[in-house]
Structures are given as C-alpha cells and as structure tokens.
Amino acid sequence: MSRRILIVGGVAGGASCAARLRRLDESAEIVVFDRGPFVAFANCGLPYYVGDVIKEERALQVATPALFRGRFRIDVHTDHEVIAIDRGARTIAVRDLKSGATRTERYDALVLSPGAAPIRPPLSGVDLPGVFAIRSIPDSRRIRDWISSRDAKTAVVVGGGFIGLEMVENLVHRGLAVTILEKLPQLMPPIDPEMAAPIASHVKKNGVALHLGDGLACIEAVDGGGLVVTSERGARLSADLVMLAIGVRPEVALARDAGLDIGARGGIVVDRGMRTSDPNIWAVGDAIEVPDVLTGQETVLPLAGPANREGRTAAESIAGRTTAFRGVQATAVVGVLGLTVASTGASEKGLRRAGVMNFGKVYLHPGHHAGYFPGARPIHLKLLFSNADGRILGAQAVGHEGVEKRIDVIAMAIQLQGTVHDLAAAELCYAPQFGAAKDPVNLAGMLAQNVLNGDMPAAEWNALGYVDVLLLDVREPHEFAAGHIPSAVNVPLSELRDRYTELSKNRDIWICCGVGQRAYYATRFLRQNGYRASNLLGGYTTYTAFNDAGLLT
Ligand code: FAD
C-alpha cells in the first residue's frame, strides 16, 4: 500500500511541501485540505489586488486544484476544514464546509501548514462592517467591493508594519485619504527608530496622516454611514474603512488540541527537519517556531520565503532524506509609495533586548549607483557587527532603487557567518547605471573595518548631548548655515590643515559633515596629528534621522 501523506493548509508552506513530496516520491498518495476556496494563492499580492495594481483576481491563483491533479497527481480539497487530529489512530477529522459533512481520513504522515491569523484586538467596534483585516482572496475581494460600493474616500490603517504600509500604498493608489495609527513611536517596528524616521517623512510628504505613539481604543459606526476611530490618546478619526494590520498570531488550535508541543513564542515546536513532538506529524510556515540563525533562539517569522523553504525541508524529511532547516534571520522588504525599506538579521534594539552589547554600527548614505551617472539616489544604510570578531549581525536600508539588492547581499553574508571584512572584500556587479566601483556593501564593510581597527572611531549618536565634546562640522559654510547640530563649530575640511592648531588636543572632538565622508578624512587627519577625533557616522543626514525620531535631547 502506498504511503498516505495529508497536508493541512495548501498555500505557501503546504503547497510547496506537497509539490516537493511528489518530486521525491512518485508512489505516495498526497492529499491537501484547505478550508478556504483557493490553494497556492499569492497572499503577498493581496494588497496590490485591493489597490487595483493587480487587476484580475485569477492572477493571484498561482496554482489550482486542477493543476495539482493534472501535473502532480495531488488531490486538493478546498472548502475542507481539518477539525481534529487523532494521533493514536493516525487520523484526522475533516469537515466539508459546503455540505457540512464530516469524515475521517487516515495518514501515515501529516503536515500542518495552517498559517497565522490577523490579530483582532478585543476592542469595541472591531467587528463592525467596514473594519477589515487581510489574509485571503475573499478578504481582499470584500475590501475592494467595500471601496467601490461605498465610494470610500477615507481610511484609517491601524498598524504601521509591513502589511499596514502595503495597504497604505494601495489605498492611496485607489485615491483614498489615509491615516496611519501606530502604537509605537515609529513605523516599521522591526527596524531601528532612526532608520524608520525617513519612512515617516516620506509617507507624510505623500499626504498620509500619521499618528505615531497612539493605539486604537475603539471604533464606532456613525449614523448615515461611516466609522469613527478613537485612539488611546483621544484622537477621533473619521473613516469610510478601517484596516487592522497589527500583526498575526500562529494558528495552533489544531496542534494544541492534539497535544503537540507549543513553544514560548506561541508557535508549534519542530526540529530541524520540521518534525513536531509527534514523530508522524510535521509542521511548517507561520504556525511554527524556528531558530534565529544569529541567536539560536526560537522565534516566529511570518514570511513567505521561510514558509516555502520549510515546506521543502519537511518534504525531504518525510521522504527520508537527511535535511536540516538552517533557521531564519528576518530578511524582508517592503515598498511604500516609492520608498523601499529592507532589513536582515538583528536590529540594534533587538540586540539590546537580547543583552548583546559588544556590537558596533555604521551609518552611510551612498548613492544607489555611481554619482556621476544621472539619477543616483541615496540609500540610507545601517550595518551592525560584532566588536569581538567583525561578524555581521544585521543591516537595514531605506531608499529607492537598489535597496533590497544590498540587503540581499548582506543577508547571504550573514547566512555564511561572514564578517565585515567579507563585505569590504566582496566582488559585486558594477557598471555606472547599476552600482559603484566601491558598492554600498563594500563601503559598509570598509567603514566597519575602520571602526574595528581604530582608524576611525565612531562617535555614539545616542550620547550626543550627554557628553562634553567639541562638535566640529567640516562642511562648507553655506552647508553649515543651511542646518547644523546645535553647538557645533564650523571649520571646513578645505581649511582644516591650516587651522587645526585652533583645536584642543585635550578634548574629544566629534566630527560631522553631510554623510560622514569628509568627517572621515578630517578624523584621519586629526588623529594622525595627535587629536582625539571620532566620526559622527552618517553626518548631518543621520543626525536629522535621529532628531526626527525624537532620540536626541
Ligand atoms: P498560509 O499561506 O497563510 O496558508 C495557510 C492555509 O491554511 C490557509 O489557506 C488557511 O485557510 C489554511 N488552514 C488553516 N487552518 C486550516 C484547517 N484547520 N483546515 C484546513 N485549512 C486550514 N511574506 C513575505 O515574505 N513577503 C510579502 O510581501 C508578504 N506579503 C504579505 C501580504 C499579506 C496581505 C499577507 C496576509 C501575508 C504576506 N506575507 C508576506 C506573509 C506570507 O504570506 C506568509 O508568511 C505565508 O503565506 C505563510 O505560509 P503558510 O503556509 O504558513 O500559511
């Protein structure tokens, strides 16, 4: 008798597991159940369907049950919810949501890929008509219909993370006036606040109203139609529609009821082959806990890339191959109204939370390609590394073009346990319209090398205002006049070699310029002349970000 493999959830993790299993085992009987009307659909495309960027709903259906049957001999049952697992009998109970009938299905191996559900806080009004969360094609269809049928003009998006920002972009694209309500004092909570500051400026510049540091209190329906969102700080925001985008929670009810181990982060516990605490059950995707490649600690990471790789890993494990999932490092990218934000590995706040203190960081703002070629735009880049051995810990970047390319390169270096020296030495593509002979990735590595070997000590932005130092701005007077750090004195780099004796050798000198490059030259010059000089990395551009984020006194 052929081996019977049942899969619960037929989207990112479940569908990739099923297809990989077939490639490994032609004899297995593979059956997929999904309670929704579709399988293998593009969740990540849903906001763009709402925004009418993707115009046809069927474009979201990457594969259909018929394709699974025809191409892979895999049976897919949509509108079928798995409601219980009997581990002793190795069966599941399945309810056909159309007929209401329940039946029992036997398995030799069971794979759980039920995903994660949007969080709906227990607040008054969150279930009102016009209040949406987005997870499925029917959700996005309902939002589209609501916008069209109500001729919606205004929206409040609660939550300024990945999905919130994607919804903002798409609602703006649909012509709605959008307000973001975010409980934290920054957008994009996974990245550091000073890196998130340019995102806030950008969305505001694009007409989006922003309420940071303010959470949702309740939502009310207004007579005659429309909603009013009241924030914790008492703001009252009128809206024709409200999007809840405050995060997701692993769907573990089925696993928990079956007695499978659930971890401290709320996900199903699995080993490196994706096997749960039951040897006949595997689990993948948003519902599980996986190790962080940097810390080794278990985490939950609701992203499509890991879900797909975990599905593949589970298939290999079920097929009896030796396999080990490498872990995750939260490599992610989001676009919002023309701005690109990407990150990989640890953030500074994440490191501090984990008690990791012996790290260094550099800020830089290089052009996305050679400055002499028309159209270069800055990439704001932050690199975090271990002071002990130069190992790369994380990176964040904000800009327009070429942002995710740099983060992808650094992500790969992190996976291979690379150091800042590897980034400095990396050989990357270059032609003027694509990059620079010293790519931003190389520059980030070189800067970090300079910090590590003492050539260019980095002044600590967070200490600005708390320490007695001379702030020296080495830009030209007209640049200084256009804006500078309070109490800075201006000695342009072009005059420094003639005027440096005006400076005291007995005082720390923190040097600032536009983006850090001239300050580097000045730092090197002064240090070679016996001065205690450090570079305020990233210069006035980084200062502005820290200031906008409210991080300076
Ligand atoms: P899912 O893809 O959610 O699939 C789970 C399926 O299981 C669902 O269809 C559900 O109906 C079904 N199911 C659950 N319980 C049962 C049951 N008991 N019986 C039967 N069926 C069941 N990630 C990125 O990396 N990049 C992006 O740009 C991105 N954008 C996103 C945008 C949106 C709007 C959303 C919602 C997610 C986005 N994600 C993105 C996240 C990504 O889609 C998920 O990480 C990924 O789909 C998780 O895969 P999964 O298989 O674990 O769960």
Coordinates of C-alpha atoms and ligand atoms in Angstrom, one line a residue:
M1 CA 0.0 0.0 0.0
S2 CA 1.4 3.5 -0.9
R3 CA 2.2 5.9 1.9
R4 CA -0.6 8.3 2.6
I5 CA 0.5 11.9 3.3
L6 CA -2.1 14.5 4.3
I7 CA -1.4 18.2 4.3
V8 CA -3.4 20.8 6.3
G9 CA -3.2 24.2 4.5
G10 CA -2.4 24.5 0.9
V11 CA -0.8 27.8 0.4
A12 CA 2.9 28.8 0.9
G13 CA 4.2 26.1 3.2
G14 CA 1.6 23.4 2.4
A15 CA 1.7 23.7 -1.4
S16 CA 5.5 23.7 -1.6
C17 CA 5.7 20.7 0.7
A18 CA 3.1 18.8 -1.5
A19 CA 4.9 19.6 -4.8
R20 CA 8.3 18.7 -3.4
L21 CA 7.0 15.5 -1.9
R22 CA 5.7 14.4 -5.3
R23 CA 9.1 15.1 -6.9
L24 CA 10.7 12.9 -4.2
D25 CA 8.2 10.1 -4.0
E26 CA 6.1 9.1 -7.0
S27 CA 4.3 6.4 -5.2
A28 CA 2.9 8.4 -2.2
E29 CA -0.7 9.4 -2.0
I30 CA -0.7 13.1 -1.3
V31 CA -3.8 14.9 -0.2
V32 CA -4.1 18.6 0.6
F33 CA -7.0 20.2 2.6
D34 CA -7.7 23.9 2.8
R35 CA -10.7 25.4 4.4
G36 CA -10.5 28.4 2.0
P37 CA -11.8 28.3 -1.6
F38 CA -8.3 28.5 -3.0
V39 CA -4.9 26.9 -2.7
A40 CA -1.5 28.2 -3.6
F41 CA -2.6 31.8 -3.9
A42 CA -0.4 34.8 -3.7
N43 CA -1.0 36.2 -0.2
C44 CA 1.7 38.7 -0.8
G45 CA -0.1 40.1 -3.8
L46 CA -3.4 40.7 -2.0
P47 CA -2.7 44.4 -1.0
Y48 CA -2.0 45.1 -4.7
Y49 CA -5.2 43.5 -5.8
V50 CA -7.0 45.8 -3.3
G51 CA -5.0 48.7 -4.9
D52 CA -6.0 47.6 -8.4
V53 CA -2.4 47.2 -9.4
I54 CA -3.2 43.5 -9.9
K55 CA -6.4 43.8 -11.8
E56 CA -7.5 40.2 -12.2
E57 CA -8.3 38.0 -9.2
R58 CA -7.2 34.9 -11.0
A59 CA -3.7 36.3 -11.3
L60 CA -3.4 35.7 -7.6
Q61 CA -4.1 32.0 -8.1
V62 CA -0.6 30.6 -8.7
A63 CA -1.9 27.1 -8.9
T64 CA -5.4 25.4 -8.9
P65 CA -6.6 22.1 -7.6
A66 CA -6.9 21.0 -11.3
L67 CA -3.2 21.9 -11.9
F68 CA -2.2 19.9 -8.8
R69 CA -4.2 17.0 -10.0
G70 CA -3.0 17.2 -13.6
R71 CA 0.6 17.9 -13.1
F72 CA 1.4 16.2 -9.8
R73 CA -1.4 13.7 -9.1
I74 CA -2.0 15.5 -5.8
D75 CA -5.6 15.7 -4.6
V76 CA -6.6 19.1 -3.3
H77 CA -9.8 19.6 -1.3
T78 CA -10.7 23.3 -0.9
D79 CA -13.5 24.3 1.4
H80 CA -12.5 21.5 3.7
E81 CA -11.5 22.2 7.3
V82 CA -9.5 19.8 9.3
I83 CA -11.1 20.0 12.8
A84 CA -9.2 17.4 14.8
I85 CA -6.3 15.0 14.9
D86 CA -6.4 11.6 16.5
R87 CA -2.7 10.9 16.9
G88 CA -3.2 7.4 18.3
A89 CA -5.3 6.3 15.4
R90 CA -3.3 8.4 12.9
T91 CA -6.5 10.0 11.5
I92 CA -7.8 13.5 11.0
A93 CA -11.4 14.7 11.1
V94 CA -12.3 16.8 8.1
R95 CA -15.4 18.9 7.6
D96 CA -16.7 19.6 4.1
L97 CA -17.7 23.3 4.6
K98 CA -20.1 23.2 1.6
S99 CA -22.1 20.1 2.7
G100 CA -21.4 20.3 6.4
A101 CA -20.5 16.5 6.4
T102 CA -17.6 15.3 8.5
R103 CA -15.3 12.4 7.6
T104 CA -12.2 10.7 8.9
E105 CA -9.0 10.4 6.8
R106 CA -6.1 8.1 7.7
Y107 CA -2.5 9.3 7.4
D108 CA 1.0 7.8 7.6
A109 CA 2.5 11.3 7.7
L110 CA 0.6 14.5 8.5
V111 CA 1.9 18.1 7.6
L112 CA 0.4 21.1 9.3
S113 CA 0.7 24.4 7.5
P114 CA -2.2 26.4 8.8
G115 CA -0.5 29.8 8.8
A116 CA -1.2 32.7 11.1
A117 CA -4.3 34.7 11.7
P118 CA -4.5 38.5 11.8
I119 CA -4.8 39.8 15.4
R120 CA -8.2 41.4 16.2
P121 CA -7.8 43.1 19.5
P122 CA -10.8 42.7 21.8
L123 CA -11.9 46.3 21.4
S124 CA -15.3 47.7 20.8
G125 CA -16.2 48.1 17.1
V126 CA -13.5 45.9 15.6
D127 CA -16.2 43.6 14.1
L128 CA -18.2 46.4 12.6
P129 CA -18.9 46.3 8.8
G130 CA -16.2 48.3 7.1
V131 CA -13.4 47.1 9.5
F132 CA -11.1 44.7 7.7
A133 CA -8.1 42.5 8.1
I134 CA -6.4 40.9 5.1
R135 CA -5.3 37.3 4.8
S136 CA -7.2 35.7 1.9
I137 CA -8.5 36.4 -1.6
P138 CA -12.1 36.7 -0.2
D139 CA -10.8 39.3 2.3
S140 CA -9.3 41.4 -0.5
R141 CA -12.4 41.0 -2.6
R142 CA -14.5 42.3 0.3
I143 CA -12.3 45.3 0.7
R144 CA -12.3 46.1 -3.0
D145 CA -16.1 45.8 -3.0
W146 CA -16.5 48.0 0.0
I147 CA -14.4 50.7 -1.5
S148 CA -16.3 50.6 -4.8
S149 CA -19.8 50.2 -3.4
R150 CA -19.4 52.9 -0.7
D151 CA -17.3 55.1 -2.9
A152 CA -14.9 55.2 0.1
K153 CA -12.8 58.3 0.3
T154 CA -11.0 57.9 3.7
A155 CA -9.3 55.1 5.5
V156 CA -7.6 54.5 8.8
V157 CA -4.9 51.9 8.8
V158 CA -4.2 50.6 12.3
G159 CA -0.6 49.4 12.4
G160 CA 2.4 50.7 10.5
G161 CA 4.3 47.5 9.9
F162 CA 4.8 45.6 6.6
I163 CA 1.2 44.8 5.8
G164 CA -0.1 48.2 7.1
L165 CA 2.3 50.1 4.9
E166 CA 1.4 47.9 1.8
M167 CA -2.2 48.7 2.5
V168 CA -1.4 52.4 2.8
E169 CA 0.3 52.4 -0.5
N170 CA -2.6 50.6 -2.2
L171 CA -5.4 52.6 -0.6
V172 CA -3.6 55.8 -1.7
H173 CA -3.4 54.3 -5.1
R174 CA -7.1 53.8 -5.0
G175 CA -7.4 57.6 -4.2
L176 CA -8.3 57.3 -0.6
A177 CA -7.0 59.8 2.0
V178 CA -5.2 57.6 4.6
T179 CA -4.4 58.0 8.2
I180 CA -2.0 55.6 10.0
L181 CA -2.5 54.9 13.7
E182 CA 0.6 53.1 15.1
K183 CA 1.0 52.4 18.8
L184 CA 4.8 52.6 18.7
P185 CA 6.6 55.9 18.2
Q186 CA 7.9 54.7 14.8
L187 CA 6.7 53.0 11.6
M188 CA 8.1 49.6 10.7
P189 CA 8.7 48.2 14.2
P190 CA 11.2 45.6 13.2
I191 CA 13.8 48.2 12.3
D192 CA 15.5 50.8 14.5
P193 CA 13.7 54.1 15.1
E194 CA 16.2 56.4 13.4
M195 CA 16.1 54.2 10.3
A196 CA 12.3 54.4 10.3
A197 CA 12.3 58.2 10.5
P198 CA 12.7 58.7 6.8
I199 CA 9.7 56.5 6.2
A200 CA 7.5 58.7 8.3
S201 CA 8.7 61.8 6.5
H202 CA 8.1 60.1 3.2
V203 CA 4.6 59.0 3.8
K204 CA 3.7 62.4 5.3
K205 CA 5.1 64.1 2.2
N206 CA 2.8 61.8 0.2
G207 CA -0.2 63.1 2.0
V208 CA -0.7 60.3 4.6
A209 CA -1.6 61.5 8.1
L210 CA 0.4 59.9 10.8
H211 CA -0.5 59.2 14.4
L212 CA 2.6 57.6 16.0
G213 CA 2.8 56.5 19.6
D214 CA -1.0 56.2 19.7
G215 CA -3.0 53.0 19.7
L216 CA -6.6 52.0 18.8
A217 CA -9.1 52.5 21.6
C218 CA -12.4 51.8 19.8
I219 CA -14.4 52.1 16.5
E220 CA -18.0 53.4 16.2
A221 CA -20.4 53.4 13.4
V222 CA -21.8 56.8 12.6
D223 CA -25.5 57.4 11.7
G224 CA -25.8 57.7 8.0
G225 CA -22.7 55.6 7.3
G226 CA -19.0 55.8 8.0
L227 CA -16.9 55.0 11.0
V228 CA -15.1 56.9 13.7
V229 CA -11.9 55.6 15.1
T230 CA -11.0 56.8 18.6
S231 CA -7.3 56.5 19.6
E232 CA -5.9 55.9 23.0
R233 CA -4.9 59.5 23.2
G234 CA -8.3 60.7 22.3
A235 CA -7.9 61.5 18.6
R236 CA -11.2 60.9 16.7
L237 CA -10.6 59.9 13.1
S238 CA -13.4 59.6 10.5
A239 CA -13.1 56.8 8.0
D240 CA -15.1 55.0 5.4
L241 CA -13.0 51.9 6.0
V242 CA -10.6 50.7 8.7
M243 CA -7.8 48.2 8.1
L244 CA -6.5 46.3 11.1
A245 CA -2.8 45.4 10.5
I246 CA -1.4 45.0 13.9
G247 CA 0.2 41.6 13.4
V248 CA -0.6 37.9 13.2
R249 CA -0.8 35.0 15.6
P250 CA 0.3 31.4 14.7
E251 CA -2.8 29.2 14.2
V252 CA -2.1 26.5 16.6
A253 CA -5.5 25.4 17.9
L254 CA -5.5 22.1 15.9
A255 CA -2.0 21.3 17.1
R256 CA -2.6 22.3 20.7
D257 CA -5.8 20.3 20.9
A258 CA -3.9 17.3 19.6
G259 CA -1.4 17.7 22.4
L260 CA 1.6 18.7 20.2
D261 CA 4.2 20.9 21.9
I262 CA 3.7 24.6 21.6
G263 CA 6.7 26.9 22.3
A264 CA 7.1 30.0 24.4
R265 CA 6.7 32.2 21.3
G266 CA 3.3 30.6 20.7
G267 CA 4.3 28.5 17.7
I268 CA 4.3 24.7 17.1
V269 CA 7.6 23.3 18.2
V270 CA 9.5 21.5 15.4
D271 CA 13.0 20.0 15.0
R272 CA 15.4 21.0 12.1
G273 CA 13.5 18.5 9.8
M274 CA 10.2 20.2 10.7
R275 CA 9.0 17.3 12.7
T276 CA 6.8 18.1 15.7
S277 CA 6.7 16.4 19.1
D278 CA 4.8 13.6 17.3
P279 CA 7.1 11.6 15.0
N280 CA 4.3 11.2 12.4
I281 CA 3.5 14.9 12.2
W282 CA 5.4 17.7 10.6
A283 CA 4.6 21.5 10.7
V284 CA 5.8 24.4 8.6
G285 CA 5.2 28.1 7.9
D286 CA 3.8 30.9 10.0
A287 CA 2.4 28.5 12.6
I288 CA 5.8 27.2 13.8
E289 CA 8.8 28.3 15.8
V290 CA 12.2 28.3 14.1
P291 CA 15.7 29.1 15.4
D292 CA 17.2 32.5 14.6
V293 CA 20.5 32.0 12.8
L294 CA 22.2 34.6 14.9
T295 CA 21.0 34.0 18.4
G296 CA 19.9 30.3 18.1
Q297 CA 16.8 31.3 20.0
E298 CA 13.4 30.2 18.8
T299 CA 11.3 32.8 17.0
V300 CA 8.2 33.1 14.9
L301 CA 8.6 34.7 11.5
P302 CA 5.5 35.1 9.3
L303 CA 7.2 35.4 5.9
A304 CA 6.7 33.5 2.6
G305 CA 10.3 32.7 1.9
P306 CA 10.8 30.7 5.1
A307 CA 7.4 29.0 4.7
N308 CA 8.4 27.8 1.3
R309 CA 11.8 26.5 2.4
E310 CA 10.3 24.9 5.5
G311 CA 7.7 23.1 3.3
R312 CA 10.5 21.8 1.1
T313 CA 12.5 20.7 4.2
A314 CA 9.5 18.8 5.6
A315 CA 9.1 17.0 2.3
E316 CA 12.7 16.0 2.4
S317 CA 12.4 14.8 5.9
I318 CA 9.2 12.8 5.2
A319 CA 10.9 11.2 2.2
G320 CA 13.7 10.0 4.5
R321 CA 16.4 12.4 3.3
T322 CA 18.9 13.9 5.7
T323 CA 18.0 17.6 6.0
A324 CA 18.2 20.5 8.4
F325 CA 16.5 23.8 8.1
R326 CA 19.1 26.5 8.5
G327 CA 17.0 28.9 10.6
V328 CA 15.7 32.4 9.9
Q329 CA 17.2 35.9 10.0
A330 CA 14.1 38.0 9.2
T331 CA 15.2 39.2 5.7
A332 CA 12.4 41.3 4.5
V333 CA 11.5 44.2 2.2
V334 CA 8.5 46.5 1.8
G335 CA 7.7 49.2 -0.6
V336 CA 5.7 52.2 0.4
L337 CA 4.8 55.0 -2.1
G338 CA 8.0 54.7 -3.9
L339 CA 10.3 54.2 -0.9
T340 CA 11.9 50.8 -0.3
V341 CA 12.7 49.5 3.2
A342 CA 14.6 46.3 3.7
S343 CA 16.4 44.6 6.6
T344 CA 18.1 41.4 7.6
G345 CA 19.4 39.9 10.8
A346 CA 19.2 41.7 14.1
S347 CA 18.3 45.3 14.8
E348 CA 20.1 47.4 17.4
K349 CA 17.1 47.3 19.7
G350 CA 16.8 43.5 19.2
L351 CA 20.4 43.1 20.2
R352 CA 20.0 45.3 23.2
R353 CA 16.8 43.3 24.2
A354 CA 18.8 40.1 23.9
G355 CA 21.5 41.5 26.1
V356 CA 24.1 41.7 23.3
M357 CA 26.1 44.8 24.0
N358 CA 29.5 44.3 22.4
F359 CA 28.5 45.4 18.9
G360 CA 29.4 48.2 16.6
K361 CA 27.4 50.0 14.0
V362 CA 28.0 52.2 11.0
Y363 CA 25.7 54.6 9.1
L364 CA 26.2 55.6 5.5
H365 CA 24.2 57.2 2.7
P366 CA 25.9 56.2 -0.6
G367 CA 24.2 56.7 -4.0
H368 CA 22.5 53.6 -5.4
H369 CA 24.8 53.9 -8.3
A370 CA 27.8 56.0 -9.3
G371 CA 27.3 59.6 -8.5
Y372 CA 28.5 60.8 -12.0
F373 CA 25.7 58.8 -13.7
P374 CA 22.4 60.7 -13.8
G375 CA 19.8 59.8 -11.3
A376 CA 21.8 58.5 -8.3
R377 CA 19.6 58.4 -5.2
P378 CA 20.8 57.8 -1.7
I379 CA 20.5 54.5 0.2
H380 CA 20.4 55.1 3.9
L381 CA 22.2 52.0 5.3
K382 CA 23.0 50.8 8.8
L383 CA 25.2 47.9 9.5
L384 CA 25.6 46.1 12.8
F385 CA 28.5 43.9 13.6
S386 CA 30.2 42.2 16.5
N387 CA 33.1 44.1 18.0
A388 CA 34.7 40.9 19.0
D389 CA 35.3 39.3 15.6
G390 CA 33.6 41.6 13.0
R391 CA 30.8 39.1 12.4
I392 CA 27.8 40.8 10.7
L393 CA 24.8 40.9 12.9
G394 CA 22.3 42.8 10.9
A395 CA 21.6 45.5 8.3
Q396 CA 18.8 47.9 7.5
A397 CA 18.4 50.1 4.4
V398 CA 15.9 52.7 3.2
G399 CA 15.9 54.3 -0.2
H400 CA 14.5 54.0 -3.7
E401 CA 16.4 51.8 -6.1
G402 CA 18.9 49.1 -5.2
V403 CA 17.9 48.9 -1.6
E404 CA 16.9 45.2 -1.5
K405 CA 19.9 44.2 -3.6
R406 CA 22.3 45.4 -0.9
I407 CA 20.3 43.8 1.9
D408 CA 20.2 40.5 0.0
V409 CA 24.0 40.5 -0.4
I410 CA 24.4 41.2 3.3
A411 CA 21.8 38.6 4.1
M412 CA 23.8 35.9 2.3
A413 CA 26.9 37.0 4.1
I414 CA 25.1 36.6 7.4
Q415 CA 24.0 33.1 6.5
L416 CA 27.5 32.2 5.7
Q417 CA 28.6 33.7 9.0
G418 CA 30.5 36.4 7.2
T419 CA 32.3 39.3 8.7
V420 CA 32.6 43.0 7.8
H421 CA 35.9 42.1 6.1
D422 CA 34.0 39.8 3.8
L423 CA 31.7 42.8 2.8
A424 CA 34.7 45.0 2.2
A425 CA 36.3 42.3 0.0
A426 CA 33.1 41.3 -1.8
E427 CA 33.2 41.4 -5.6
L428 CA 29.9 42.8 -6.8
C429 CA 28.5 43.9 -10.1
Y430 CA 29.4 47.3 -11.3
A431 CA 28.5 49.5 -14.3
P432 CA 27.7 53.1 -13.6
Q433 CA 23.9 52.7 -14.0
F434 CA 23.8 49.8 -11.6
G435 CA 26.3 50.4 -8.8
A436 CA 29.7 51.8 -8.0
A437 CA 33.2 50.5 -8.1
K438 CA 33.0 50.6 -4.4
D439 CA 29.5 49.3 -3.9
P440 CA 27.5 50.5 -0.8
V441 CA 28.0 46.9 0.5
N442 CA 31.8 47.3 0.1
L443 CA 31.7 50.8 1.7
A444 CA 29.7 49.5 4.7
G445 CA 32.3 46.8 5.2
M446 CA 35.2 49.2 4.9
L447 CA 33.6 51.7 7.3
A448 CA 33.1 48.9 9.8
Q449 CA 36.7 47.8 9.3
N450 CA 37.9 51.4 10.0
V451 CA 35.9 51.4 13.2
L452 CA 37.1 48.0 14.3
N453 CA 40.8 48.7 13.6
G454 CA 40.7 52.1 15.3
D455 CA 41.4 54.1 12.2
M456 CA 38.1 55.9 12.5
P457 CA 36.5 55.7 16.0
A458 CA 32.7 56.1 15.7
A459 CA 31.1 58.7 17.9
E460 CA 28.0 57.5 19.6
W461 CA 24.9 59.3 18.3
N462 CA 22.8 58.2 21.3
A463 CA 25.3 60.0 23.6
L464 CA 25.1 63.3 21.8
G465 CA 24.0 66.0 24.3
Y466 CA 25.2 63.9 27.3
V467 CA 28.9 64.2 26.8
D468 CA 31.4 67.1 26.9
V469 CA 32.9 67.0 23.4
L470 CA 33.7 69.6 20.7
L471 CA 31.4 69.1 17.8
L472 CA 33.3 70.0 14.7
D473 CA 31.4 70.4 11.4
V474 CA 33.7 70.2 8.5
R475 CA 31.3 71.1 5.7
E476 CA 31.5 74.4 3.8
P477 CA 30.0 77.5 5.4
H478 CA 26.9 77.6 3.2
E479 CA 26.1 74.0 4.1
F480 CA 26.6 74.7 7.8
A481 CA 24.4 77.7 7.5
A482 CA 21.6 75.6 6.0
G483 CA 21.4 73.5 9.1
H484 CA 23.8 72.1 11.7
I485 CA 23.9 70.3 15.1
P486 CA 23.4 72.9 17.9
S487 CA 26.7 73.9 19.5
A488 CA 28.8 72.6 16.5
V489 CA 31.6 74.8 15.3
N490 CA 32.4 75.1 11.6
V491 CA 35.9 74.5 10.3
P492 CA 35.6 73.3 6.6
L493 CA 37.7 70.4 5.6
S494 CA 39.3 72.6 2.9
E495 CA 40.7 74.9 5.7
L496 CA 41.4 72.3 8.4
R497 CA 45.0 71.7 7.5
D498 CA 45.7 75.4 8.0
R499 CA 43.5 75.9 11.1
Y500 CA 43.7 72.7 13.1
T501 CA 46.0 74.2 15.8
E502 CA 43.0 76.2 16.9
L503 CA 41.6 72.9 18.3
S504 CA 42.5 71.5 21.7
K505 CA 44.2 68.1 21.9
N506 CA 42.8 67.7 25.4
R507 CA 39.2 67.4 24.4
D508 CA 37.3 64.7 22.4
I509 CA 36.3 66.0 19.0
W510 CA 33.3 64.6 17.3
I511 CA 33.3 65.4 13.6
C512 CA 30.3 65.8 11.4
C513 CA 29.7 66.5 7.7
G514 CA 26.9 65.8 5.3
V515 CA 27.0 62.0 5.2
G516 CA 30.3 61.1 7.0
Q517 CA 32.8 61.0 4.2
R518 CA 34.5 64.4 4.8
A519 CA 34.3 63.7 8.5
Y520 CA 36.3 60.5 7.9
Y521 CA 39.0 62.4 6.1
A522 CA 39.1 65.0 8.9
T523 CA 39.2 62.3 11.5
R524 CA 42.1 60.6 9.9
F525 CA 44.0 63.9 9.6
L526 CA 43.4 64.9 13.2
R527 CA 44.2 61.5 14.6
Q528 CA 47.5 61.5 12.8
N529 CA 48.2 64.8 14.4
G530 CA 47.5 63.6 17.9
Y531 CA 43.9 64.6 18.3
R532 CA 41.1 62.6 20.0
A533 CA 38.9 62.7 16.9
S534 CA 35.8 60.5 16.2
N535 CA 33.4 60.5 13.3
L536 CA 29.7 61.1 13.8
L537 CA 28.9 58.4 11.2
G538 CA 26.4 59.3 8.5
G539 CA 26.8 63.0 9.3
Y540 CA 24.1 65.6 9.3
T541 CA 21.8 63.1 7.4
T542 CA 22.0 60.7 10.3
Y543 CA 21.6 63.5 12.8
T544 CA 18.3 64.5 11.0
A545 CA 17.0 60.9 11.3
F546 CA 17.9 60.7 15.0
N547 CA 16.3 64.1 15.6
D548 CA 13.2 63.3 13.6
A549 CA 12.8 60.0 15.6
G550 CA 12.9 62.1 18.8
L551 CA 16.0 60.3 20.0
L552 CA 18.2 63.3 20.8
T553 CA 17.9 65.6 23.8
Ligands
FAD1 P1 -0.7 30.5 4.7 O1 -0.1 30.8 3.4 O2 -1.5 31.5 5.4 O3 -1.7 29.2 4.4 C1 -2.4 28.6 5.5 C2 -3.6 28.0 4.9 O4 -4.1 27.0 5.8 C3 -4.8 29.0 4.7 O5 -5.2 28.9 3.3 C4 -5.8 28.5 5.6 O6 -7.1 28.7 5.1 C5 -5.5 27.1 5.8 N1 -5.9 26.5 7.0 C6 -5.7 26.9 8.3 N2 -6.2 26.0 9.2 C7 -6.8 25.1 8.5 C8 -7.5 23.9 8.9 N3 -7.8 23.6 10.1 N4 -8.0 23.1 7.9 C9 -7.8 23.4 6.6 N5 -7.1 24.5 6.2 C10 -6.6 25.3 7.1 N6 5.5 37.4 3.2 C11 6.6 37.8 2.5 O7 7.6 37.2 2.7 N7 6.6 38.9 1.7 C12 5.5 39.6 1.4 O8 5.5 40.5 0.7 C13 4.3 39.2 2.1 N8 3.1 39.9 2.0 C14 2.0 39.5 2.6 C15 0.8 40.2 2.4 C16 -0.3 39.8 3.1 C17 -1.6 40.6 2.9 C18 -0.3 38.7 3.9 C19 -1.6 38.2 4.6 C20 0.9 38.0 4.1 C21 2.0 38.4 3.5 N9 3.2 37.7 3.7 C22 4.4 38.1 3.0 C23 3.3 36.5 4.6 C24 3.2 35.2 3.8 O9 2.1 35.3 3.0 C25 3.1 34.1 4.8 O10 4.3 34.1 5.6 C26 2.9 32.7 4.2 O11 1.8 32.7 3.4 C27 2.8 31.6 5.3 O12 2.6 30.4 4.7 P2 1.8 29.3 5.5 O13 1.7 28.1 4.6 O14 2.4 29.1 6.8 O15 0.3 29.9 5.7

